[in-house]
Tab-separated table of C-alpha atoms and ligand atoms in Angstrom:
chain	number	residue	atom	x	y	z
A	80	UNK	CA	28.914	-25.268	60.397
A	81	UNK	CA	32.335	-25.528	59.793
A	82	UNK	CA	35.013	-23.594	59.307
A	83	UNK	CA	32.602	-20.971	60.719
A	84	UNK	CA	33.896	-17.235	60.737
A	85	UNK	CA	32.703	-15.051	63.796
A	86	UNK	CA	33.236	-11.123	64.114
A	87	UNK	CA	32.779	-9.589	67.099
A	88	UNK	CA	32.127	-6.011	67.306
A	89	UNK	CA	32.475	-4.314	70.496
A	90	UNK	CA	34.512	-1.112	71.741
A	91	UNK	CA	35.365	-3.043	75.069
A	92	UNK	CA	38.025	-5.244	74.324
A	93	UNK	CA	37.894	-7.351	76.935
A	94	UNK	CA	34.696	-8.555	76.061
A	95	UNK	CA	35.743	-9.539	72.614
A	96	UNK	CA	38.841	-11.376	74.034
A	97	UNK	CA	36.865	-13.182	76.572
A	98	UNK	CA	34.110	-14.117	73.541
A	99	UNK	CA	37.784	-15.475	71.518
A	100	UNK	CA	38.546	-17.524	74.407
A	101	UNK	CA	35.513	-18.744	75.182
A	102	UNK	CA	34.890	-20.161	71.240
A	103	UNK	CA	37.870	-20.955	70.361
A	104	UNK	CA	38.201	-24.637	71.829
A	105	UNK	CA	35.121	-25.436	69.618
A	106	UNK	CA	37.351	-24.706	66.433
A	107	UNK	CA	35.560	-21.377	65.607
A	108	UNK	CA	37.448	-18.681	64.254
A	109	UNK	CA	36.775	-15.126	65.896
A	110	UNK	CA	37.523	-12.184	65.036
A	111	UNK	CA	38.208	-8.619	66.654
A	112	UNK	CA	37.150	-5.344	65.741
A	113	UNK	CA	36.739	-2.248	68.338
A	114	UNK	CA	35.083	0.331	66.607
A	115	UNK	CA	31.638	-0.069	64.099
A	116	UNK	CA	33.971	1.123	61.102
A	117	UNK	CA	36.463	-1.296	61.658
A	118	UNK	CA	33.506	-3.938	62.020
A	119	UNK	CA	31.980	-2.746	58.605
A	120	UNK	CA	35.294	-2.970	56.680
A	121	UNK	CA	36.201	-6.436	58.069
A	122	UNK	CA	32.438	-7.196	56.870
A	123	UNK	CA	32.937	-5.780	53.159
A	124	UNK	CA	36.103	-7.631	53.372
A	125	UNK	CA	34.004	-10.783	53.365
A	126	UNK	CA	33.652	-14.308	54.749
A	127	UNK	CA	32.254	-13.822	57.810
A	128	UNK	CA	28.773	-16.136	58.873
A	129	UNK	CA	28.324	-14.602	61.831
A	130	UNK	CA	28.650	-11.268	64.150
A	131	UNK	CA	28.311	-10.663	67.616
A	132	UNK	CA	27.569	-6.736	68.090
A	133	UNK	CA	27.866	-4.424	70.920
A	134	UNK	CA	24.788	-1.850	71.149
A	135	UNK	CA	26.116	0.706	72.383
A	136	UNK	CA	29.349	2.002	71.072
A	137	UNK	CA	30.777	5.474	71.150
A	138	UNK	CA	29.602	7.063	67.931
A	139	UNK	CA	27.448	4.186	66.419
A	140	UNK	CA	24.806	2.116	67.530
A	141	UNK	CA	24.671	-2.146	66.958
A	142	UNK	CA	21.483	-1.846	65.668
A	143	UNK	CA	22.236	0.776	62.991
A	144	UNK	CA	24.926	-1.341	61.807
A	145	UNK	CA	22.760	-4.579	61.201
A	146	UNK	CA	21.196	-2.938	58.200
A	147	UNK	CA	24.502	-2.069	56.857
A	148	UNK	CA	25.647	-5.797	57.773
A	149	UNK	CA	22.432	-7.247	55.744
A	150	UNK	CA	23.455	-5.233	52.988
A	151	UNK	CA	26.267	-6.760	52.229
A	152	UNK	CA	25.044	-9.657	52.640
A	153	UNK	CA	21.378	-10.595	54.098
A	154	UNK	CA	22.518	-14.143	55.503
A	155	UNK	CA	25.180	-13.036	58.011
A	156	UNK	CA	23.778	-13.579	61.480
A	157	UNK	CA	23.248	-10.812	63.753
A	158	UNK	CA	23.738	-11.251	68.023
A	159	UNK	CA	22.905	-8.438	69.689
A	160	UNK	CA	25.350	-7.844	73.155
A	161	UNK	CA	23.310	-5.333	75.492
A	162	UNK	CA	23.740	-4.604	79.378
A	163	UNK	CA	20.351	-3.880	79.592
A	164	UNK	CA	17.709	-5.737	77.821
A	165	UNK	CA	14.100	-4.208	77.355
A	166	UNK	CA	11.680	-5.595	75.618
A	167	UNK	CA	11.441	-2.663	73.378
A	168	UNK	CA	15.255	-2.613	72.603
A	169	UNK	CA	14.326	-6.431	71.723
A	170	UNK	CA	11.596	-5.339	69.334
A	171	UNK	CA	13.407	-2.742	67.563
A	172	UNK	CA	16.465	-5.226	67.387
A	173	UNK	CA	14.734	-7.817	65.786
A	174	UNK	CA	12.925	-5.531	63.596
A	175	UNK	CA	16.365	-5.059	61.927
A	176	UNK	CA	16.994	-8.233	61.566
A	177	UNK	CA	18.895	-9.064	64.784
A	178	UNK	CA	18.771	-13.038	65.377
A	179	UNK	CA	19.518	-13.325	69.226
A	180	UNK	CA	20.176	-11.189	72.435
A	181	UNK	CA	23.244	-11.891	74.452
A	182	UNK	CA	22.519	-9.866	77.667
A	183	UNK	CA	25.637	-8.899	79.598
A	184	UNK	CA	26.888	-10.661	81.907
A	185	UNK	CA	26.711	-13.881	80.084
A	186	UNK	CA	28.207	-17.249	80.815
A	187	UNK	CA	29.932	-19.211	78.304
A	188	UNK	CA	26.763	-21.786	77.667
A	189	UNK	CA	24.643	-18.885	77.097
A	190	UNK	CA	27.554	-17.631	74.307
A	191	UNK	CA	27.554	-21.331	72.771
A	192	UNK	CA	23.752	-22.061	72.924
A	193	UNK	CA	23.332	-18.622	70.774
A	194	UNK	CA	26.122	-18.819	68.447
A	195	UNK	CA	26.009	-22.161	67.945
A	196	UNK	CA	21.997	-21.625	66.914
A	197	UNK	CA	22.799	-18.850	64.896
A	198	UNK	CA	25.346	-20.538	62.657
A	199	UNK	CA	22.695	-23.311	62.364
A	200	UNK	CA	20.209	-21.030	60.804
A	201	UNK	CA	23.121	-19.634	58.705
A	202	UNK	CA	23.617	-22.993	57.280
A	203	UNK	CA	19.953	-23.028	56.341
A	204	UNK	CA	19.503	-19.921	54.884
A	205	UNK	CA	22.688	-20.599	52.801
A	206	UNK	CA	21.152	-24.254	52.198
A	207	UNK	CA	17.615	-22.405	50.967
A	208	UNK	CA	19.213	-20.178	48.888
A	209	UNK	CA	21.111	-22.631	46.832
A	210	UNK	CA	18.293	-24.599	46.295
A	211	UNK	CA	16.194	-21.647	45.014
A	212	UNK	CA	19.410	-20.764	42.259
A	213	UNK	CA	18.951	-24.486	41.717
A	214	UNK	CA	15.432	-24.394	41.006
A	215	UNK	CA	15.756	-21.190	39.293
A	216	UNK	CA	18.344	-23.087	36.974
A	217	UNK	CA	15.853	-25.792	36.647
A	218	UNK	CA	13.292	-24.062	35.478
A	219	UNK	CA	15.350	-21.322	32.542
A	220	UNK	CA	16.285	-25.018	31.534
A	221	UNK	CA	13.038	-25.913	31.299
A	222	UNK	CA	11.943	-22.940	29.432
A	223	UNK	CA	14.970	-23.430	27.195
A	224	UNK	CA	14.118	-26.988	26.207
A	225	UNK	CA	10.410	-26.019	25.355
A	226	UNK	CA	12.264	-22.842	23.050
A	227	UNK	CA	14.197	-25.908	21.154
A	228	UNK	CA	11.473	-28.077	21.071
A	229	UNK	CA	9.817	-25.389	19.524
A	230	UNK	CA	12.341	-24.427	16.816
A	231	UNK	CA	13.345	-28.283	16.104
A	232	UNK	CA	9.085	-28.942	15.279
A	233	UNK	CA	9.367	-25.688	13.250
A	234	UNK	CA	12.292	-27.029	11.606
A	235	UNK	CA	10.477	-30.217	11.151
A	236	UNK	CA	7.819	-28.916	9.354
A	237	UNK	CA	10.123	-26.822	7.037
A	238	UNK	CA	11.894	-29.921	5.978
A	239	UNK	CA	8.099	-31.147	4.873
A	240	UNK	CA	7.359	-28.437	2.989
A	241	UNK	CA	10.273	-27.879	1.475
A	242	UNK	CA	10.673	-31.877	0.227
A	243	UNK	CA	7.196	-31.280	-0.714
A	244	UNK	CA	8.016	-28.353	-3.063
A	245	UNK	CA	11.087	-29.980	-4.451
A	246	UNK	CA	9.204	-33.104	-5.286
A	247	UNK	CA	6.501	-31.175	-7.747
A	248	UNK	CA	8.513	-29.919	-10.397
A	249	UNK	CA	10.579	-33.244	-10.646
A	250	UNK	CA	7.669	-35.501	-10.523
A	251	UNK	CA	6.053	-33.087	-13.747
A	252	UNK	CA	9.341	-33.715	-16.016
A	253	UNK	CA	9.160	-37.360	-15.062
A	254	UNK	CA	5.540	-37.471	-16.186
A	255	UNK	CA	6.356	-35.404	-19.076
A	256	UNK	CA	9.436	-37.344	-20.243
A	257	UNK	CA	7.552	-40.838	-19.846
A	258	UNK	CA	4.891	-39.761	-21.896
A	259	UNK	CA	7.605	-38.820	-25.024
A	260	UNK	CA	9.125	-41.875	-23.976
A	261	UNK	CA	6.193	-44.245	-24.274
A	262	UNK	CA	4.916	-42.716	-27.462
A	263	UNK	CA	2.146	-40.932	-26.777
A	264	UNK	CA	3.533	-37.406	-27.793
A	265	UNK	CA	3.912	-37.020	-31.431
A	266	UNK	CA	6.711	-35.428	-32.731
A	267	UNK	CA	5.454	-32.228	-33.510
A	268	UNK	CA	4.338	-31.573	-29.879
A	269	UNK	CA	7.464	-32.763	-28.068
A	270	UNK	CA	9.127	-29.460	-28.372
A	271	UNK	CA	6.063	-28.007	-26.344
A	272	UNK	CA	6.468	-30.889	-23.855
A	273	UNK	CA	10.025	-30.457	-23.458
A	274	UNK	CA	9.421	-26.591	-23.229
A	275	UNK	CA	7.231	-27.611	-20.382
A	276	UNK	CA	10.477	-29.485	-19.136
A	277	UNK	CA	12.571	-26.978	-19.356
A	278	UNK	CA	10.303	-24.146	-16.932
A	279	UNK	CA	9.622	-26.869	-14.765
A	280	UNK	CA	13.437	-27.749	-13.956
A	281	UNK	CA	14.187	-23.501	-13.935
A	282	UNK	CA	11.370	-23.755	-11.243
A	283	UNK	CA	13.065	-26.182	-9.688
A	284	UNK	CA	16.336	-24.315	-9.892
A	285	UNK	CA	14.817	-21.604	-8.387
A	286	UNK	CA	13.459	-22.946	-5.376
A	287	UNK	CA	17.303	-24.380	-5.074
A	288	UNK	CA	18.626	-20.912	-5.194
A	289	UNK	CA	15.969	-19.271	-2.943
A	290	UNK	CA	16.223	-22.361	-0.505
A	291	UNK	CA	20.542	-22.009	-0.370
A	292	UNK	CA	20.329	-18.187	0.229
A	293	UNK	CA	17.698	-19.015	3.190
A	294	UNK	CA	19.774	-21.470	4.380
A	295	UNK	CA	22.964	-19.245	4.512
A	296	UNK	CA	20.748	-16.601	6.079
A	297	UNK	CA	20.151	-18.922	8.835
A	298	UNK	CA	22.897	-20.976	9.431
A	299	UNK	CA	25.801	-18.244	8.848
A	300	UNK	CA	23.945	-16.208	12.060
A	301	UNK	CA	27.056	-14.233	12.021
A	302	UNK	CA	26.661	-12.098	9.252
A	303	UNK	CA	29.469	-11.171	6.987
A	304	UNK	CA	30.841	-8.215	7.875
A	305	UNK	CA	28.893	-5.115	7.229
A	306	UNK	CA	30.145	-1.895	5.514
A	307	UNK	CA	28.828	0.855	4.817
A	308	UNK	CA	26.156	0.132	1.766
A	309	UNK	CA	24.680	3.234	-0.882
A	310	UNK	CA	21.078	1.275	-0.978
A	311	UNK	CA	20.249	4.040	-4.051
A	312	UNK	CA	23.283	2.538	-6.329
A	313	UNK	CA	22.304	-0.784	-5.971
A	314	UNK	CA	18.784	-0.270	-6.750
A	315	UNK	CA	19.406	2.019	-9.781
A	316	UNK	CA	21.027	-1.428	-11.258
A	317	UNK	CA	18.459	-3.832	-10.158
A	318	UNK	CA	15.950	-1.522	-11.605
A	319	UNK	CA	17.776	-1.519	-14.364
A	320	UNK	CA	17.638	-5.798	-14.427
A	321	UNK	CA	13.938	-5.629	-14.656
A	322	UNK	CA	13.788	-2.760	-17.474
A	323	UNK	CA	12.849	-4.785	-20.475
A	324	UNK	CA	10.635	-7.497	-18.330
A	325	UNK	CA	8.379	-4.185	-17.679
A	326	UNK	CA	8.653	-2.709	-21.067
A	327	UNK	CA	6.789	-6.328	-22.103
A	328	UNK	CA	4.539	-5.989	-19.808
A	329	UNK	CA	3.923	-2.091	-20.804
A	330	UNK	CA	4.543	-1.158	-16.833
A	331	UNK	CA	5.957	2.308	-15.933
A	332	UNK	CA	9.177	1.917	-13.667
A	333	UNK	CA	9.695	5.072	-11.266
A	334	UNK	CA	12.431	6.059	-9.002
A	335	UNK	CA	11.781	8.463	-6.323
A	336	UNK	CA	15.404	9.445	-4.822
A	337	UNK	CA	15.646	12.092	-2.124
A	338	UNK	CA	19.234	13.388	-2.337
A	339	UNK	CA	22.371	12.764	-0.055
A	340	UNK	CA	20.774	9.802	0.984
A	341	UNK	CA	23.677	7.815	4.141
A	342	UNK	CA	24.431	4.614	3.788
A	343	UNK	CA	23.300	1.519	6.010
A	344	UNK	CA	25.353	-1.373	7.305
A	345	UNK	CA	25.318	-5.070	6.192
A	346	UNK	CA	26.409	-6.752	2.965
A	347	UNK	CA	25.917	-5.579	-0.411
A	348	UNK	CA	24.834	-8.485	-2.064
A	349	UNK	CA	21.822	-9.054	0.284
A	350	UNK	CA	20.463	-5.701	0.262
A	351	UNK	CA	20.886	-6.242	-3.538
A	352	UNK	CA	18.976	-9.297	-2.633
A	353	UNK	CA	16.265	-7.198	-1.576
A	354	UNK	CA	15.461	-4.953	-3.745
A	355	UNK	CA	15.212	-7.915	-6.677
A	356	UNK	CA	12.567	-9.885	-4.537
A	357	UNK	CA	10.678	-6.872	-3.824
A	358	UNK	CA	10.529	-5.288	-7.220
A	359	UNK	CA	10.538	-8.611	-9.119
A	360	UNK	CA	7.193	-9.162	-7.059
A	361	UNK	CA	5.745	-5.941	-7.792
A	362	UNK	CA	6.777	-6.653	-11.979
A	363	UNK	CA	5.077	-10.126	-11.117
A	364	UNK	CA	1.897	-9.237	-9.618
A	365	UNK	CA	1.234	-5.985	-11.723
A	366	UNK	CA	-0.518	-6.521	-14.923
A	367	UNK	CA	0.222	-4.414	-18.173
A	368	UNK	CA	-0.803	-0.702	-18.037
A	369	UNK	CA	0.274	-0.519	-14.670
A	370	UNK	CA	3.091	1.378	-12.987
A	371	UNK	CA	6.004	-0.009	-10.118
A	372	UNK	CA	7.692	3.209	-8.296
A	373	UNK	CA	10.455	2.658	-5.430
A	374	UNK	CA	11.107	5.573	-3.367
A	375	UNK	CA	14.517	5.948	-0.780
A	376	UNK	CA	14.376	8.510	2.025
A	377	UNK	CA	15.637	9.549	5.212
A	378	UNK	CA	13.243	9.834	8.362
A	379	UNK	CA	14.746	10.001	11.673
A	380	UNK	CA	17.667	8.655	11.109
A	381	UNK	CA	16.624	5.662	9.387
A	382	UNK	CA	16.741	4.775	5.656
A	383	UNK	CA	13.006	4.330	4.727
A	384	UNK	CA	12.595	2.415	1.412
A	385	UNK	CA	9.193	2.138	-0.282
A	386	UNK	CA	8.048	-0.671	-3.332
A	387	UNK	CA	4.494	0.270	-4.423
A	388	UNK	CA	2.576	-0.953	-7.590
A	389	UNK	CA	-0.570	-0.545	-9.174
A	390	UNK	CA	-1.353	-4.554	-9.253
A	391	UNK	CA	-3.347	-7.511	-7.646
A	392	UNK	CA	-2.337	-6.378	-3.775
A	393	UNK	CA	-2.762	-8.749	-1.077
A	394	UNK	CA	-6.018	-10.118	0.210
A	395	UNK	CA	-6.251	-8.524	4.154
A	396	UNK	CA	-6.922	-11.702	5.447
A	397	UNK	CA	-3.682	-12.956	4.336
A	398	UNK	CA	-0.873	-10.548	4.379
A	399	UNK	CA	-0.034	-11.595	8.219
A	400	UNK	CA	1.713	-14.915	6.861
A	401	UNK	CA	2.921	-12.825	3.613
A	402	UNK	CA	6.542	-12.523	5.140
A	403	UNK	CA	6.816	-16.559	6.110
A	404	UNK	CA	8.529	-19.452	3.907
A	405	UNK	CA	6.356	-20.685	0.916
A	406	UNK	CA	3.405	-18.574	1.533
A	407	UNK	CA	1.784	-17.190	-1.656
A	408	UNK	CA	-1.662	-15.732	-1.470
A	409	UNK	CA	-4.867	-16.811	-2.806
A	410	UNK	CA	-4.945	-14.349	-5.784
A	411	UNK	CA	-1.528	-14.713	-7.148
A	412	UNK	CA	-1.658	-18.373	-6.775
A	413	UNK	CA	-4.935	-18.188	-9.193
A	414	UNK	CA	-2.504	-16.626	-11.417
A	415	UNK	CA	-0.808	-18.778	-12.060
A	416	UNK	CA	2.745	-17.650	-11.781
A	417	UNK	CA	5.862	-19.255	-11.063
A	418	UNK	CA	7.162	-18.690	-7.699
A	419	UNK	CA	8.311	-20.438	-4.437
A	420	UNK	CA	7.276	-18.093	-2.142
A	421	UNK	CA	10.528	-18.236	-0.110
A	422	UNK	CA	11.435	-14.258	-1.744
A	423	UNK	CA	9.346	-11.905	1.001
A	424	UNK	CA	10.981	-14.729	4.371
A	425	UNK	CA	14.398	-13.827	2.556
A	426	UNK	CA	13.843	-9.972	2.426
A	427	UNK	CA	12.226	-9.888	5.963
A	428	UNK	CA	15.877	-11.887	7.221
A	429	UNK	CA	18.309	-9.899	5.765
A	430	UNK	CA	16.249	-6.238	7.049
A	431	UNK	CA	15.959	-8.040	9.847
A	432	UNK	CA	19.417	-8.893	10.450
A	433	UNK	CA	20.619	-5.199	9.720
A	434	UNK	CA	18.383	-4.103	12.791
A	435	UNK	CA	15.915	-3.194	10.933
A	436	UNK	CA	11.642	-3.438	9.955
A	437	UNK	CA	9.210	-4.585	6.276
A	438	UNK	CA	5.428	-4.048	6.267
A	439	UNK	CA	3.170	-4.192	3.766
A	440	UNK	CA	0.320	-2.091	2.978
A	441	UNK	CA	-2.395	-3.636	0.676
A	442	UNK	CA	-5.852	-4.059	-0.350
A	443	UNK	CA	-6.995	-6.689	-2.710
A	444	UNK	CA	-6.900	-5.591	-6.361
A	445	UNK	CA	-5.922	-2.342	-5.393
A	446	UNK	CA	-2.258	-2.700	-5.280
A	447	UNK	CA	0.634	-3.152	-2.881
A	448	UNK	CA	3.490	-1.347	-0.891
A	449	UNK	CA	5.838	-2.745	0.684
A	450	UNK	CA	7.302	-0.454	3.400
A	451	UNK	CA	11.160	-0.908	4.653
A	452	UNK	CA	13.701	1.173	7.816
A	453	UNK	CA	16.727	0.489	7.992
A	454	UNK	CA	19.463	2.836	10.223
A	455	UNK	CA	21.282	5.160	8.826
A	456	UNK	CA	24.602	4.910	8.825
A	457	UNK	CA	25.737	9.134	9.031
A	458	UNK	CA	29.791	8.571	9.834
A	459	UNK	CA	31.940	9.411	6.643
A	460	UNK	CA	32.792	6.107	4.814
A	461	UNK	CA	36.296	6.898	5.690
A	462	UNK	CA	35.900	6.070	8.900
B	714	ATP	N1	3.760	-6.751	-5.074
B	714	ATP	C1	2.921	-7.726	-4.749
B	714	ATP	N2	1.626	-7.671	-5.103
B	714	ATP	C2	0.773	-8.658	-4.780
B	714	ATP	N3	1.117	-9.757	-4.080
B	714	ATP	C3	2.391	-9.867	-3.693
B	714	ATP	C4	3.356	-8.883	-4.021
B	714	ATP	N4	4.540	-9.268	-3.486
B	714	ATP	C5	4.304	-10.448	-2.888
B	714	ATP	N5	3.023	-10.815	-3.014
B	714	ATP	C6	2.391	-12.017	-2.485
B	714	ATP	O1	3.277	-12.568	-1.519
B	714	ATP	C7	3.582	-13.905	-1.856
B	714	ATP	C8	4.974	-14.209	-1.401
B	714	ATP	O2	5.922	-13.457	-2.141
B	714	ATP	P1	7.349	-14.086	-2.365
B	714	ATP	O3	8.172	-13.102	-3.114
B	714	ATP	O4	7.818	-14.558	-1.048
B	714	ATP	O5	7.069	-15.351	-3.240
B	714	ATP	P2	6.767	-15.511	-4.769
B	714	ATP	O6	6.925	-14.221	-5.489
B	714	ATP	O7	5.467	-16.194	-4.878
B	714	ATP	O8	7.898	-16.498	-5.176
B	714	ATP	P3	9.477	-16.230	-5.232
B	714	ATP	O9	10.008	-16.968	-4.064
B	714	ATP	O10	9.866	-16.847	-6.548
B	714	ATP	O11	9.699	-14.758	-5.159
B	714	ATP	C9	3.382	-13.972	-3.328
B	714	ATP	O12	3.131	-15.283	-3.765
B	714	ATP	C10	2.164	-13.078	-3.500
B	714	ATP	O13	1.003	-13.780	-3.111
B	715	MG	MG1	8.768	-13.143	-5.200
């Protein structure tokens, strides 16, 4: 080994002189220390491979200090120097973790032979352990390229589905306008046609929307920075948004309020975010005669916010993929309703992203609720 460091640790210091002198013409450093403290501090100080220790010293004994040795670090090699070695001392030595017995007096061959061995099973302990970090290292990398693997297929099969969804509404105003086009619309049913058109390309303009506030979701994974948010002001205007919508549709709109309700942290316009996809849904999927009601209130020491209608509800099977992109369940699809299903995977991302939870309770036919926590943010806004 080279540039090997050797401590010697013995109250007789002619012993650890003669030890110097007899290693030093093979270019090993050695040092001195007379007492077990001193030998402990020059150990915490660090560098040395290997120690040569006296067993019995006034106050401490060699083999009590190879455990401390080893815990500072377990590779340092351990000689034991005794003027009388049993086999029991031997056993007890080794049993904590002594490497060799020098037994006094020794000659300098004997010194060699066992230091030299010792720094040789140094080298391949060190040698061991770097190749375990290595393989350690080898295999998080491992683990990390099946993560990305993972995400880029996901990814991949996004970019379908989302081409896929983009290509629909397009490919029905092309259809549309050929058909005008090649004269087989008279001229009193164009405006229908181009009516057709017209939801088609707001469809269209709606997945756009829906797909860029994803996307900034996503790609901005720094979020922009949070202050504190009154989740009860924005929804009073967002219910107010969808106040004549339900009025058509003869729907009751409650708000259930509990008072002093905290704020939560994140950014305005995405919580606003929320509560449009949630109670737009619940306006969607409700037919007339029915009634939406969104309840806000505190429950250890989170912000619990709850949609709940009176509508279709969610099919059991299916409400486990309710919260990913493009999903829309069997009944609503029947519907026949616009939507891209990208609203619920934009909700889930921003409560997410505020550290917080969605569920949904539902049976078919028998409504839905849709079940938010966020935490409550209790300092004053001042602060
Ligand atoms: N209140 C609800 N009642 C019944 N089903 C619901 C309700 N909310 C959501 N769903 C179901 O979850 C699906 C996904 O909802 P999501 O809001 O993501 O999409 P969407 O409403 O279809 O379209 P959009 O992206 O335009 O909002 C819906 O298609 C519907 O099947
Ligand atoms: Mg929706």
């Amino acid at each position: 080994m080279d540039n090997a460091r050797i401590l010697v640790i013995d109250d007789e210091i002619g012993i650890c002189e003669g030890i110097r002198r007899a290693l030093a013409p093979q270019g090993l450093s050695v040092d001195i220390a007379t007492s077990g403290a001193e030998g402990m501090q020059k150990i915490q100080s660090g560098g040395y491979d290997l120690t040569l220790l006296d067993i019995m010293m006034p106050g401490v004994s060699g083999i009590d200090l190879i455990a401390e040795i080893h815990r500072h670090d377990p590779e340092i090699v351990c000689i034991i120097i005794t003027g009388y070695a049993t086999v029991e001392l031997a056993v007890q030595a080794i049993k904590q973790g002594a490497y060799d017995f020098l037994t006094k007096p020794f000659s300098v061959d004997d010194l060699s032979l066992a230091v030299n061995h010792g720094l040789e099973r140094r080298r391949l302990s060190l040698e061991a352990r770097r190749l375990q970090a290595i393989e350690a290292e080898a295999r998080r990398l491992n683990e990390e390229k099946a993560r990305l693997e993972e995400l880029d297929k996901a990814k991949r099969q996004f970019i379908r589905l989302v081409t896929h969804e983009m290509q629909a509404p397009v490919a029905a105003i092309q259809n549309y306008l050929q058909l005008i086009l090649d004269g087989y619309v008279p001229p009193e049913n164009q405006p229908e046609i181009i009516t057709k058109c017209i939801a088609r390309a707001q469809e269209e303009m709606d997945l756009i929307a829906d797909l860029l506030e994803l996307g900034q979701l996503q790609v901005l994974a720094k979020p922009v920075k949070p202050v504190p948010v009154h989740l009860e002001e924005l929804l009073v205007t967002v219910m107010d948004n969808f106040r004549e919508q339900a009025a058509r549709k003869n729907l009751r709109l409650d708000l259930n309020l509990a008072p002093d309700l905290p704020p939560v942290m994140g950014a305005p316009e995405r919580f606003k975010s929320v509560w449009t996809n949630l109670i737009s849904n619940a306006v969607k999927y409700t037919p007339p005669g029915g009634a939406v009601t969104v309840s806000l209130r505190v429950e250890a020491g989170n912000i619990i916010g709850v949609v709940s209608d009176t509508g279709i509800g969610i099919p059991a099977g299916e409400q486990a993929h309710l919260f990913s992109e493009f999903f829309r369940a069997t009944n609503a699809k029947e519907l026949d309703l616009p939507g891209t299903g990208l609203g619920l995977a934009i909700v889930r991302q921003i409560i997410a992203a505020a550290g917080g939870k969605i569920s949904v309770e539902s049976e078919s036919g028998r409504g839905a609720r849709f079940i938010f926590s966020l935490p409550a943010h209790f300092q004053t806004e001042s602060q």
